[in-house]
Coordinates of N, CA and C and ligand atoms in Angstrom, one line a residue:
M1 N -173.1 33.0 -211.3 CA -172.0 33.5 -212.2 C -172.0 35.0 -212.2
R2 N -170.8 35.5 -212.1 CA -170.8 37.0 -212.1 C -171.0 37.6 -213.5
K3 N -171.6 38.7 -213.5 CA -172.0 39.4 -214.7 C -170.9 40.2 -215.4
N4 N -170.9 40.2 -216.7 CA -170.0 41.2 -217.3 C -170.7 42.6 -217.4
I5 N -170.0 43.6 -217.3 CA -170.6 44.9 -217.2 C -169.8 45.9 -218.1
V6 N -170.5 46.6 -219.0 CA -169.8 47.8 -219.6 C -170.6 49.0 -219.2
A7 N -169.9 49.9 -218.5 CA -170.5 51.1 -218.0 C -169.8 52.3 -218.5
G8 N -170.6 53.3 -219.0 CA -170.1 54.5 -219.6 C -170.2 55.6 -218.6
N9 N -169.1 56.2 -218.2 CA -169.1 57.3 -217.3 C -168.9 58.6 -218.1
W10 N -170.1 59.3 -218.3 CA -170.1 60.5 -219.2 C -169.4 61.7 -218.6
K11 N -169.1 61.6 -217.3 CA -168.5 62.8 -216.6 C -169.3 64.1 -216.9
M12 N -168.6 65.2 -216.9 CA -169.4 66.5 -217.2 C -169.5 66.7 -218.6
N13 N -170.2 65.8 -219.3 CA -170.4 66.0 -220.8 C -171.8 65.7 -221.1
N14 N -172.3 66.2 -222.2 CA -173.6 66.0 -222.7 C -174.7 66.9 -222.0
D15 N -175.2 67.8 -222.7 CA -176.4 68.6 -222.2 C -177.7 67.8 -222.5
L16 N -178.8 68.3 -222.2 CA -180.1 67.6 -222.3 C -180.3 67.0 -223.7
K17 N -180.1 67.8 -224.7 CA -180.3 67.3 -226.1 C -179.3 66.2 -226.4
A18 N -178.1 66.4 -226.1 CA -177.0 65.3 -226.4 C -177.3 64.0 -225.6
T19 N -177.8 64.2 -224.4 CA -178.2 63.0 -223.5 C -179.3 62.2 -224.2
R20 N -180.3 62.9 -224.6 CA -181.4 62.2 -225.3 C -180.9 61.5 -226.5
K21 N -180.1 62.2 -227.3 CA -179.6 61.6 -228.5 C -178.7 60.3 -228.3
L22 N -177.8 60.5 -227.3 CA -176.9 59.3 -227.1 C -177.6 58.1 -226.5
V23 N -178.6 58.4 -225.5 CA -179.3 57.3 -225.0 C -180.1 56.6 -226.1
K24 N -180.7 57.3 -226.9 CA -181.5 56.7 -228.0 C -180.6 55.9 -228.9
Q25 N -179.4 56.4 -229.2 CA -178.5 55.7 -230.1 C -178.0 54.4 -229.5
I26 N -177.7 54.5 -228.2 CA -177.2 53.3 -227.5 C -178.3 52.2 -227.4
R27 N -179.5 52.7 -227.0 CA -180.7 51.8 -226.9 C -180.8 51.0 -228.2
K28 N -180.8 51.8 -229.3 CA -181.0 51.2 -230.6 C -179.9 50.2 -230.9
S29 N -178.7 50.6 -230.6 CA -177.6 49.7 -231.0 C -177.5 48.4 -230.2
I30 N -178.2 48.3 -229.0 CA -178.1 47.1 -228.3 C -179.4 46.3 -228.4
K31 N -180.4 46.9 -229.0 CA -181.7 46.3 -229.2 C -181.5 45.0 -230.1
G32 N -182.0 43.9 -229.6 CA -181.9 42.7 -230.5 C -180.6 42.1 -230.5
E33 N -179.6 42.7 -229.7 CA -178.3 42.2 -229.7 C -178.2 41.1 -228.6
D34 N -177.5 40.0 -228.8 CA -177.3 39.0 -227.8 C -176.2 39.6 -226.9
L35 N -176.5 40.1 -225.7 CA -175.5 40.7 -224.9 C -174.7 39.8 -224.1
N36 N -175.0 38.5 -224.2 CA -174.0 37.5 -223.7 C -173.7 37.8 -222.2
N37 N -174.7 37.9 -221.4 CA -174.5 38.0 -219.9 C -173.8 39.4 -219.6
T38 N -174.0 40.4 -220.5 CA -173.4 41.7 -220.2 C -174.4 42.7 -219.9
R39 N -174.2 43.4 -218.8 CA -175.1 44.6 -218.4 C -174.5 45.8 -219.1
V40 N -175.3 46.7 -219.6 CA -174.9 47.9 -220.2 C -175.4 49.1 -219.3
I41 N -174.6 50.0 -218.9 CA -174.9 51.1 -218.0 C -174.4 52.4 -218.5
V42 N -175.1 53.4 -218.4 CA -174.5 54.8 -218.7 C -174.8 55.7 -217.5
A43 N -173.8 56.5 -217.2 CA -173.9 57.5 -216.1 C -173.8 58.9 -216.6
P44 N -175.0 59.5 -216.9 CA -175.0 60.9 -217.2 C -174.9 61.8 -216.0
T45 N -174.8 63.1 -216.2 CA -174.8 64.1 -215.1 C -176.1 64.0 -214.4
F46 N -176.1 64.6 -213.1 CA -177.3 64.6 -212.3 C -178.5 65.2 -213.0
V47 N -178.3 66.3 -213.7 CA -179.5 67.0 -214.2 C -180.2 66.2 -215.3
N48 N -179.4 65.3 -215.9 CA -180.0 64.5 -217.0 C -180.3 63.1 -216.7
L49 N -180.2 62.8 -215.4 CA -180.5 61.4 -215.0 C -182.0 61.0 -215.2
A50 N -182.9 61.9 -214.8 CA -184.3 61.5 -214.9 C -184.7 61.3 -216.4
T51 N -184.2 62.1 -217.2 CA -184.5 61.9 -218.7 C -183.9 60.6 -219.2
A52 N -182.7 60.3 -218.8 CA -182.0 59.1 -219.2 C -182.8 57.9 -218.7
V53 N -183.2 57.9 -217.5 CA -184.0 56.8 -216.9 C -185.3 56.6 -217.7
K54 N -186.0 57.7 -217.9 CA -187.2 57.6 -218.7 C -187.0 57.0 -220.1
R55 N -186.0 57.5 -220.7 CA -185.8 57.1 -222.1 C -185.1 55.8 -222.3
S56 N -184.7 55.2 -221.1 CA -184.1 53.8 -221.3 C -185.0 52.8 -220.8
K57 N -186.2 53.2 -220.3 CA -187.2 52.2 -219.9 C -187.5 51.2 -221.0
K58 N -187.9 50.0 -220.6 CA -188.2 49.0 -221.6 C -187.1 48.7 -222.5
S59 N -185.9 49.0 -222.1 CA -184.7 48.6 -222.9 C -183.7 47.9 -222.0
K60 N -182.6 47.4 -222.5 CA -181.6 46.7 -221.7 C -180.6 47.7 -221.1
L61 N -180.8 49.0 -221.4 CA -179.9 50.0 -220.9 C -180.2 50.4 -219.5
E62 N -179.2 50.4 -218.6 CA -179.4 50.9 -217.2 C -178.7 52.2 -217.0
V63 N -179.2 52.9 -216.0 CA -178.7 54.3 -215.7 C -178.1 54.4 -214.3
A64 N -176.9 55.0 -214.2 CA -176.3 55.1 -212.9 C -175.9 56.6 -212.7
A65 N -175.8 57.0 -211.4 CA -175.3 58.3 -211.1 C -173.8 58.3 -210.9
Q66 N -173.2 59.4 -211.0 CA -171.7 59.5 -211.0 C -171.2 59.7 -209.6
N67 N -172.1 60.0 -208.6 CA -171.7 60.4 -207.3 C -173.0 60.6 -206.5
M68 N -172.8 60.7 -205.2 CA -174.0 61.1 -204.3 C -173.4 61.6 -203.0
H69 N -174.2 62.2 -202.2 CA -173.8 62.7 -200.8 C -174.1 61.6 -199.8
Q70 N -173.4 61.6 -198.7 CA -173.6 60.5 -197.8 C -174.7 60.7 -196.8
A71 N -175.2 62.0 -196.7 CA -176.3 62.2 -195.7 C -177.6 61.9 -196.3
T72 N -178.6 61.7 -195.5 CA -179.9 61.4 -195.9 C -180.6 62.7 -196.6
N73 N -180.4 63.8 -195.9 CA -181.0 65.1 -196.4 C -180.4 66.2 -195.5
G74 N -180.8 67.4 -195.8 CA -180.3 68.5 -194.9 C -179.6 69.6 -195.6
A75 N -178.9 70.4 -194.8 CA -178.3 71.7 -195.3 C -176.9 71.4 -196.0
Y76 N -177.0 70.8 -197.1 CA -175.8 70.5 -197.9 C -175.9 71.1 -199.3
T77 N -175.8 72.4 -199.4 CA -176.1 73.0 -200.7 C -175.4 72.4 -201.9
G78 N -176.1 72.1 -202.9 CA -175.6 71.6 -204.1 C -175.4 70.1 -204.1
E79 N -175.8 69.4 -203.1 CA -175.6 68.0 -203.0 C -176.9 67.2 -203.3
I80 N -176.7 65.9 -203.6 CA -177.8 65.0 -204.0 C -177.7 63.7 -203.1
S81 N -178.8 63.3 -202.6 CA -178.9 62.1 -201.7 C -179.2 60.9 -202.4
A82 N -179.0 59.7 -201.8 CA -179.3 58.4 -202.3 C -180.9 58.3 -202.5
D83 N -181.6 58.9 -201.6 CA -183.1 58.9 -201.7 C -183.6 59.6 -203.0
M84 N -182.9 60.7 -203.3 CA -183.3 61.5 -204.5 C -183.0 60.7 -205.7
L85 N -181.9 60.0 -205.7 CA -181.6 59.2 -206.9 C -182.6 58.0 -207.1
K86 N -182.9 57.4 -205.9 CA -183.9 56.3 -206.0 C -185.2 56.8 -206.5
S87 N -185.6 58.0 -206.0 CA -186.9 58.5 -206.4 C -187.1 58.7 -207.9
I88 N -186.1 58.8 -208.6 CA -186.2 59.0 -210.1 C -185.9 57.7 -210.8
G89 N -185.7 56.6 -210.0 CA -185.5 55.3 -210.7 C -184.0 54.9 -210.9
V90 N -183.1 55.7 -210.3 CA -181.7 55.3 -210.5 C -181.4 54.1 -209.5
K91 N -180.7 53.1 -209.9 CA -180.5 52.0 -209.0 C -179.0 51.7 -208.7
T92 N -178.1 52.5 -209.4 CA -176.7 52.3 -209.3 C -176.0 53.6 -209.1
V93 N -174.9 53.6 -208.3 CA -174.1 54.9 -208.2 C -172.7 54.5 -208.3
I94 N -171.9 55.4 -209.0 CA -170.5 55.2 -209.0 C -169.9 56.0 -207.8
L95 N -169.0 55.4 -207.1 CA -168.4 56.1 -206.0 C -166.9 55.9 -206.0
G96 N -166.2 57.0 -205.6 CA -164.7 56.9 -205.5 C -163.9 57.1 -206.7
H97 N -164.6 57.6 -207.8 CA -163.8 57.9 -209.0 C -162.6 58.7 -208.7
S98 N -161.5 58.5 -209.4 CA -160.2 59.2 -209.1 C -160.4 60.7 -209.2
E99 N -161.3 61.1 -210.1 CA -161.5 62.6 -210.3 C -162.2 63.2 -209.0
R100 N -163.1 62.4 -208.4 CA -163.7 62.8 -207.2 C -162.6 62.9 -206.1
R101 N -161.8 61.9 -206.1 CA -160.7 61.9 -205.0 C -159.8 63.0 -205.2
A102 N -159.3 63.2 -206.5 CA -158.3 64.2 -206.7 C -158.8 65.7 -206.7
Y103 N -160.0 65.9 -207.3 CA -160.4 67.3 -207.4 C -161.4 67.7 -206.3
F104 N -162.0 66.8 -205.6 CA -163.1 67.1 -204.6 C -162.7 66.5 -203.3
G105 N -161.5 66.1 -203.1 CA -161.0 65.7 -201.8 C -161.6 64.5 -201.2
E106 N -162.2 63.6 -202.0 CA -162.8 62.5 -201.4 C -161.8 61.5 -200.8
T107 N -161.9 61.2 -199.6 CA -161.0 60.2 -198.9 C -161.6 58.9 -198.8
D108 N -160.8 57.9 -198.4 CA -161.3 56.6 -198.1 C -162.4 56.6 -197.0
A109 N -162.1 57.4 -196.0 CA -163.1 57.5 -194.9 C -164.4 58.0 -195.3
L110 N -164.4 59.1 -196.1 CA -165.6 59.6 -196.7 C -166.3 58.6 -197.6
L111 N -165.5 57.9 -198.4 CA -166.1 57.0 -199.3 C -166.8 55.8 -198.5
A112 N -166.2 55.4 -197.4 CA -166.8 54.4 -196.6 C -168.2 54.9 -196.2
E113 N -168.3 56.1 -195.8 CA -169.7 56.7 -195.4 C -170.6 56.7 -196.6
K114 N -170.1 57.1 -197.8 CA -171.0 57.1 -199.0 C -171.4 55.7 -199.4
V115 N -170.5 54.7 -199.3 CA -170.9 53.3 -199.6 C -172.0 52.9 -198.6
N116 N -171.8 53.2 -197.4 CA -172.8 52.8 -196.4 C -174.2 53.4 -196.7
A117 N -174.2 54.7 -197.1 CA -175.4 55.4 -197.4 C -176.1 54.8 -198.6
A118 N -175.3 54.5 -199.6 CA -175.8 53.9 -200.8 C -176.4 52.5 -200.6
L119 N -175.7 51.7 -199.9 CA -176.2 50.3 -199.6 C -177.4 50.3 -198.7
A120 N -177.4 51.2 -197.7 CA -178.6 51.3 -196.8 C -179.8 51.7 -197.6
N121 N -179.6 52.4 -198.7 CA -180.7 52.8 -199.6 C -180.9 51.8 -200.8
K122 N -180.3 50.7 -200.7 CA -180.5 49.6 -201.7 C -180.0 50.1 -203.1
L123 N -179.0 51.0 -203.1 CA -178.4 51.3 -204.4 C -177.2 50.4 -204.6
E124 N -177.0 50.0 -205.8 CA -175.8 49.2 -206.1 C -174.7 50.2 -206.3
V125 N -173.5 49.8 -205.8 CA -172.3 50.7 -205.9 C -171.3 50.2 -206.9
I126 N -170.8 51.1 -207.8 CA -169.6 50.8 -208.6 C -168.5 51.5 -207.9
F127 N -167.7 50.8 -207.2 CA -166.7 51.4 -206.4 C -165.3 51.5 -207.1
C128 N -164.8 52.7 -207.3 CA -163.6 52.9 -208.1 C -162.4 53.1 -207.2
F129 N -161.3 52.7 -207.7 CA -160.0 52.9 -206.9 C -158.9 52.6 -207.9
G130 N -157.7 52.9 -207.5 CA -156.5 52.7 -208.4 C -155.3 53.5 -208.0
E131 N -154.2 53.1 -208.4 CA -152.9 53.7 -208.0 C -152.6 54.9 -209.0
E132 N -151.7 55.8 -208.5 CA -151.2 56.8 -209.3 C -149.9 56.3 -210.0
L133 N -149.4 57.1 -210.9 CA -148.2 56.6 -211.7 C -147.0 56.5 -210.7
A134 N -146.9 57.4 -209.8 CA -145.7 57.3 -208.8 C -145.8 56.1 -208.0
D135 N -147.0 55.6 -207.6 CA -147.2 54.4 -206.9 C -146.7 53.2 -207.7
R136 N -147.0 53.2 -209.0 CA -146.6 52.1 -209.8 C -145.1 52.1 -210.0
K137 N -144.6 53.3 -210.3 CA -143.1 53.4 -210.5 C -142.4 52.9 -209.3
A138 N -142.9 53.1 -208.1 CA -142.3 52.7 -206.9 C -142.6 51.2 -206.5
G139 N -143.4 50.6 -207.4 CA -143.8 49.2 -207.1 C -144.8 49.0 -206.0
N140 N -145.5 50.1 -205.7 CA -146.5 50.1 -204.6 C -147.9 49.9 -205.0
E141 N -148.1 49.6 -206.2 CA -149.5 49.6 -206.7 C -150.4 48.6 -205.9
E142 N -149.9 47.5 -205.6 CA -150.8 46.5 -204.9 C -151.1 47.0 -203.5
A143 N -150.1 47.6 -202.8 CA -150.4 48.1 -201.4 C -151.4 49.2 -201.5
V144 N -151.3 50.1 -202.5 CA -152.2 51.2 -202.5 C -153.6 50.8 -202.8
V145 N -153.8 49.9 -203.7 CA -155.1 49.3 -204.1 C -155.7 48.6 -202.9
E146 N -154.9 47.8 -202.2 CA -155.3 47.0 -201.1 C -155.8 48.0 -200.0
G147 N -155.1 49.0 -199.8 CA -155.5 50.0 -198.8 C -156.8 50.7 -199.1
Q148 N -156.9 51.1 -200.4 CA -158.2 51.7 -200.8 C -159.4 50.8 -200.6
I149 N -159.2 49.6 -200.9 CA -160.3 48.6 -200.8 C -160.6 48.4 -199.3
K150 N -159.6 48.1 -198.5 CA -159.8 47.8 -197.1 C -160.4 49.0 -196.4
N151 N -159.9 50.2 -196.6 CA -160.4 51.4 -195.9 C -161.8 51.7 -196.2
A152 N -162.2 51.5 -197.4 CA -163.6 51.9 -197.7 C -164.6 50.8 -197.7
L153 N -164.2 49.5 -197.8 CA -165.1 48.4 -197.9 C -165.1 47.3 -196.9
F154 N -163.9 47.2 -196.2 CA -163.8 46.0 -195.4 C -164.5 46.0 -194.1
H155 N -165.3 47.1 -193.8 CA -166.2 47.0 -192.6 C -167.5 46.4 -193.0
L156 N -167.7 46.1 -194.3 CA -169.0 45.5 -194.7 C -169.0 44.0 -194.5
D157 N -170.2 43.5 -194.3 CA -170.3 42.0 -194.3 C -170.4 41.4 -195.7
A158 N -170.2 40.1 -195.7 CA -170.1 39.4 -197.0 C -171.4 39.7 -197.9
N159 N -172.5 39.7 -197.2 CA -173.7 39.9 -198.0 C -173.8 41.2 -198.8
A160 N -173.1 42.2 -198.3 CA -173.1 43.5 -199.0 C -172.6 43.5 -200.4
Y161 N -171.7 42.5 -200.6 CA -171.0 42.4 -201.9 C -172.0 42.0 -203.1
K162 N -173.2 41.6 -202.7 CA -174.2 41.4 -203.8 C -174.5 42.6 -204.5
N163 N -174.3 43.8 -203.8 CA -174.6 45.1 -204.4 C -173.4 45.9 -204.7
I164 N -172.2 45.3 -204.8 CA -171.0 46.0 -205.1 C -170.3 45.5 -206.3
V165 N -169.9 46.4 -207.2 CA -169.1 46.2 -208.3 C -167.8 46.9 -208.1
L166 N -166.7 46.3 -208.4 CA -165.4 47.0 -208.2 C -164.9 47.5 -209.6
A167 N -164.3 48.7 -209.6 CA -163.7 49.2 -210.8 C -162.3 49.6 -210.6
Y168 N -161.3 48.8 -211.1 CA -159.9 49.2 -211.0 C -159.5 50.2 -212.1
E169 N -159.2 51.4 -211.6 CA -158.8 52.4 -212.6 C -157.5 53.0 -212.2
P170 N -156.4 52.5 -212.8 CA -155.1 53.2 -212.6 C -155.2 54.6 -213.0
V171 N -154.8 55.5 -212.1 CA -155.0 57.0 -212.4 C -154.2 57.4 -213.7
W172 N -153.1 56.8 -213.8 CA -152.2 57.1 -215.0 C -152.8 56.7 -216.3
A173 N -153.8 55.9 -216.3 CA -154.4 55.4 -217.6 C -155.8 56.1 -217.9
I174 N -156.2 57.0 -217.0 CA -157.5 57.6 -217.2 C -157.4 58.9 -218.1
G175 N -158.1 58.9 -219.2 CA -158.1 60.0 -220.1 C -156.8 60.4 -220.7
T176 N -155.8 59.5 -220.6 CA -154.4 59.8 -221.0 C -154.1 59.1 -222.4
G177 N -155.0 58.2 -222.8 CA -154.7 57.4 -224.0 C -153.8 56.2 -223.6
E178 N -153.2 56.2 -222.4 CA -152.3 55.1 -222.0 C -153.2 54.1 -221.3
T179 N -153.1 52.9 -221.7 CA -153.9 51.8 -221.1 C -153.0 50.9 -220.4
A180 N -153.5 50.3 -219.3 CA -152.7 49.2 -218.6 C -152.7 48.1 -219.7
S181 N -151.7 47.4 -219.7 CA -151.7 46.2 -220.6 C -152.7 45.2 -220.1
P182 N -153.2 44.4 -221.0 CA -154.1 43.3 -220.5 C -153.5 42.5 -219.4
E183 N -152.2 42.3 -219.4 CA -151.5 41.5 -218.4 C -151.5 42.3 -217.0
Q184 N -151.2 43.6 -217.2 CA -151.2 44.4 -215.9 C -152.6 44.5 -215.3
A185 N -153.6 44.6 -216.2 CA -155.0 44.6 -215.6 C -155.3 43.2 -215.0
Q186 N -155.0 42.1 -215.7 CA -155.3 40.8 -215.1 C -154.5 40.6 -213.8
D187 N -153.3 41.0 -213.8 CA -152.5 40.8 -212.5 C -153.2 41.5 -211.4
M188 N -153.6 42.7 -211.6 CA -154.2 43.5 -210.5 C -155.6 42.9 -210.1
H189 N -156.3 42.6 -211.2 CA -157.7 42.0 -210.8 C -157.5 40.7 -210.0
A190 N -156.5 39.9 -210.4 CA -156.3 38.6 -209.7 C -155.9 39.0 -208.2
F191 N -155.1 40.0 -208.1 CA -154.7 40.4 -206.7 C -155.9 40.9 -205.9
I192 N -156.8 41.7 -206.6 CA -158.0 42.2 -205.9 C -158.9 41.0 -205.4
R193 N -159.0 40.0 -206.3 CA -159.8 38.9 -206.0 C -159.2 38.1 -204.8
K194 N -157.9 38.0 -204.8 CA -157.2 37.3 -203.7 C -157.4 38.1 -202.4
T195 N -157.4 39.4 -202.5 CA -157.6 40.2 -201.3 C -159.0 40.0 -200.7
L196 N -159.9 40.0 -201.6 CA -161.3 39.7 -201.2 C -161.5 38.4 -200.6
S197 N -160.9 37.4 -201.2 CA -161.0 36.0 -200.8 C -160.4 35.8 -199.4
A198 N -159.3 36.5 -199.1 CA -158.6 36.4 -197.8 C -159.5 36.9 -196.7
K199 N -160.3 37.9 -197.0 CA -161.2 38.5 -196.0 C -162.6 37.8 -196.0
Y200 N -163.1 37.5 -197.1 CA -164.5 37.0 -197.2 C -164.7 35.6 -197.7
G201 N -163.6 35.0 -198.2 CA -163.7 33.6 -198.8 C -164.0 33.7 -200.3
N202 N -163.8 32.5 -200.9 CA -163.8 32.4 -202.4 C -165.2 32.7 -203.0
D203 N -166.3 32.4 -202.3 CA -167.6 32.6 -202.8 C -167.8 34.1 -203.1
V204 N -167.5 34.9 -202.2 CA -167.6 36.4 -202.4 C -166.7 36.8 -203.5
A205 N -165.4 36.4 -203.3 CA -164.4 36.9 -204.3 C -164.8 36.5 -205.7
D206 N -165.3 35.3 -205.9 CA -165.7 34.9 -207.3 C -166.9 35.5 -207.8
S207 N -167.8 36.0 -206.9 CA -169.1 36.5 -207.4 C -169.0 38.0 -207.7
V208 N -168.0 38.7 -207.3 CA -167.9 40.2 -207.5 C -167.4 40.5 -208.9
S209 N -168.1 41.3 -209.6 CA -167.6 41.8 -210.9 C -166.5 42.8 -210.7
I210 N -165.4 42.6 -211.4 CA -164.3 43.6 -211.3 C -164.1 44.2 -212.7
L211 N -164.3 45.5 -212.8 CA -164.2 46.2 -214.1 C -162.8 46.9 -214.2
Y212 N -162.3 47.0 -215.4 CA -161.1 47.8 -215.6 C -161.5 49.1 -216.3
G213 N -160.9 50.2 -215.9 CA -161.1 51.5 -216.5 C -159.8 52.2 -216.7
G214 N -159.8 53.0 -217.8 CA -158.6 53.7 -218.2 C -158.3 53.5 -219.6
S215 N -158.8 54.5 -220.5 CA -158.5 54.5 -221.9 C -158.9 53.2 -222.6
V216 N -160.0 52.6 -222.2 CA -160.6 51.5 -222.9 C -161.2 52.0 -224.2
K217 N -160.9 51.4 -225.3 CA -161.5 51.8 -226.6 C -161.8 50.5 -227.4
P218 N -162.5 50.7 -228.6 CA -162.8 49.6 -229.4 C -161.5 48.7 -229.7
A219 N -160.4 49.4 -229.9 CA -159.2 48.7 -230.4 C -158.6 47.8 -229.3
N220 N -158.8 48.1 -228.0 CA -158.1 47.3 -227.0 C -159.1 46.5 -226.1
A221 N -160.4 46.8 -226.3 CA -161.4 46.2 -225.3 C -161.4 44.7 -225.4
K222 N -161.3 44.1 -226.5 CA -161.4 42.7 -226.7 C -160.3 42.0 -225.9
E223 N -159.1 42.4 -226.0 CA -158.0 41.8 -225.4 C -158.1 42.0 -223.9
I224 N -158.5 43.1 -223.4 CA -158.5 43.4 -222.0 C -159.7 42.5 -221.4
F225 N -160.8 42.5 -222.1 CA -162.0 41.7 -221.5 C -161.7 40.2 -221.6
S226 N -160.8 39.8 -222.4 CA -160.6 38.4 -222.5 C -159.9 37.8 -221.3
K227 N -159.3 38.7 -220.5 CA -158.6 38.2 -219.3 C -159.6 37.6 -218.2
A228 N -159.1 36.5 -217.6 CA -160.0 35.8 -216.7 C -160.7 36.6 -215.6
D229 N -159.9 37.5 -215.0 CA -160.5 38.3 -213.9 C -161.0 39.6 -214.3
V230 N -161.1 39.9 -215.5 CA -161.6 41.2 -216.0 C -163.1 41.0 -216.4
D231 N -164.0 41.6 -215.7 CA -165.4 41.4 -216.0 C -166.1 42.5 -216.7
G232 N -165.3 43.4 -217.4 CA -165.9 44.5 -218.1 C -165.1 45.7 -217.9
G233 N -165.7 46.9 -218.3 CA -165.0 48.1 -218.2 C -165.8 49.3 -217.8
L234 N -165.2 50.3 -217.2 CA -165.8 51.6 -216.9 C -165.1 52.5 -217.9
I235 N -166.0 53.0 -218.8 CA -165.4 53.7 -220.0 C -165.7 55.2 -219.9
G236 N -164.7 56.0 -220.1 CA -164.9 57.4 -220.1 C -165.1 57.9 -221.5
G237 N -164.1 58.5 -222.1 CA -164.1 59.1 -223.4 C -164.8 58.3 -224.5
A238 N -164.5 57.0 -224.6 CA -165.1 56.2 -225.7 C -166.6 55.9 -225.4
S239 N -167.1 56.3 -224.3 CA -168.6 56.0 -224.0 C -169.4 57.2 -224.6
L240 N -168.8 58.2 -225.0 CA -169.5 59.4 -225.5 C -169.9 59.3 -227.0
K241 N -169.4 58.2 -227.6 CA -169.7 58.0 -229.0 C -170.4 56.6 -229.1
A242 N -171.7 56.6 -229.6 CA -172.5 55.4 -229.6 C -171.8 54.3 -230.3
E243 N -171.1 54.6 -231.4 CA -170.5 53.6 -232.2 C -169.3 52.9 -231.4
D244 N -168.5 53.7 -230.8 CA -167.4 53.2 -230.0 C -167.9 52.4 -228.8
F245 N -168.9 52.9 -228.2 CA -169.4 52.3 -227.0 C -170.0 50.9 -227.4
H246 N -170.7 50.9 -228.5 CA -171.3 49.6 -229.0 C -170.2 48.6 -229.3
A247 N -169.1 49.1 -229.9 CA -168.0 48.2 -230.2 C -167.4 47.6 -229.0
I248 N -167.4 48.4 -227.9 CA -166.8 47.9 -226.7 C -167.7 46.9 -226.0
I249 N -169.0 47.2 -226.0 CA -170.0 46.3 -225.5 C -170.0 44.9 -226.1
T250 N -169.8 44.9 -227.4 CA -169.8 43.7 -228.1 C -168.4 43.0 -228.2
A251 N -167.5 43.6 -227.5 CA -166.1 43.0 -227.5 C -166.1 41.7 -226.6
F252 N -167.2 41.5 -225.8 CA -167.2 40.2 -225.1 C -167.4 39.0 -225.9
Ligands
PGA1 P1 -161.3 57.1 -219.9 O1 -161.9 57.3 -218.5 O2 -161.9 55.9 -220.5 O3 -161.6 58.4 -220.7 O4 -159.8 56.9 -219.7 C1 -162.2 56.2 -217.7 C2 -162.8 56.6 -216.4 O5 -162.5 57.7 -215.9 O6 -163.7 55.9 -215.9

């Protein structure tokens, strides 16, 4: 059975002190909680990953990186490799976030390389994709999403999907306060599963967790998560407050 996942993408927020504090608050808030088949993940900035990993040991909280470089090592000033993440105990990496695509020029082709590097290093990938507002207005959202998935993931064999989580994040709903309606999310998630099924069969399609991201908050989480093909959320803004994040985790 596929897992539910609530993952907090902290983006470029929280210094060392704030990281320690928030990890501690989240740890405490889920301790003794029946998480009901739900994994809880936070993704702090690179510099605070090691601290977050250490401070979430012996708890249900998992730690992910927000990005990584595709090369094993070498002359890539300012970059971080899969191996480095692994060496500090990180097991999951977010790839393809729309902010990486928009501000740092990450393309489907580059993301395919990053996905390969992560999987080769036995890191789990939370792979993000989603259409822009203009795509949706033009009725092209399914074609855009299908293209993003095919270009970055369809070279993989079925087995690889044991280590892949998908995150549908319509760009127009990220950080804007505007959320896709639960029906819009469900429709797209069902389409994503159908796309996976056509290529890999139902077993793979049914086993992959598909998260929704874009202005998820305590007030709307329950309804979005109640949809059949929505297996959780990738949460930005609301993951920075322990109370809100906890309310979202327990929305399942
Ligand atoms: P948001 O961000 O929840 O602040 O809209 C979501 C994301 O970027 O993953």
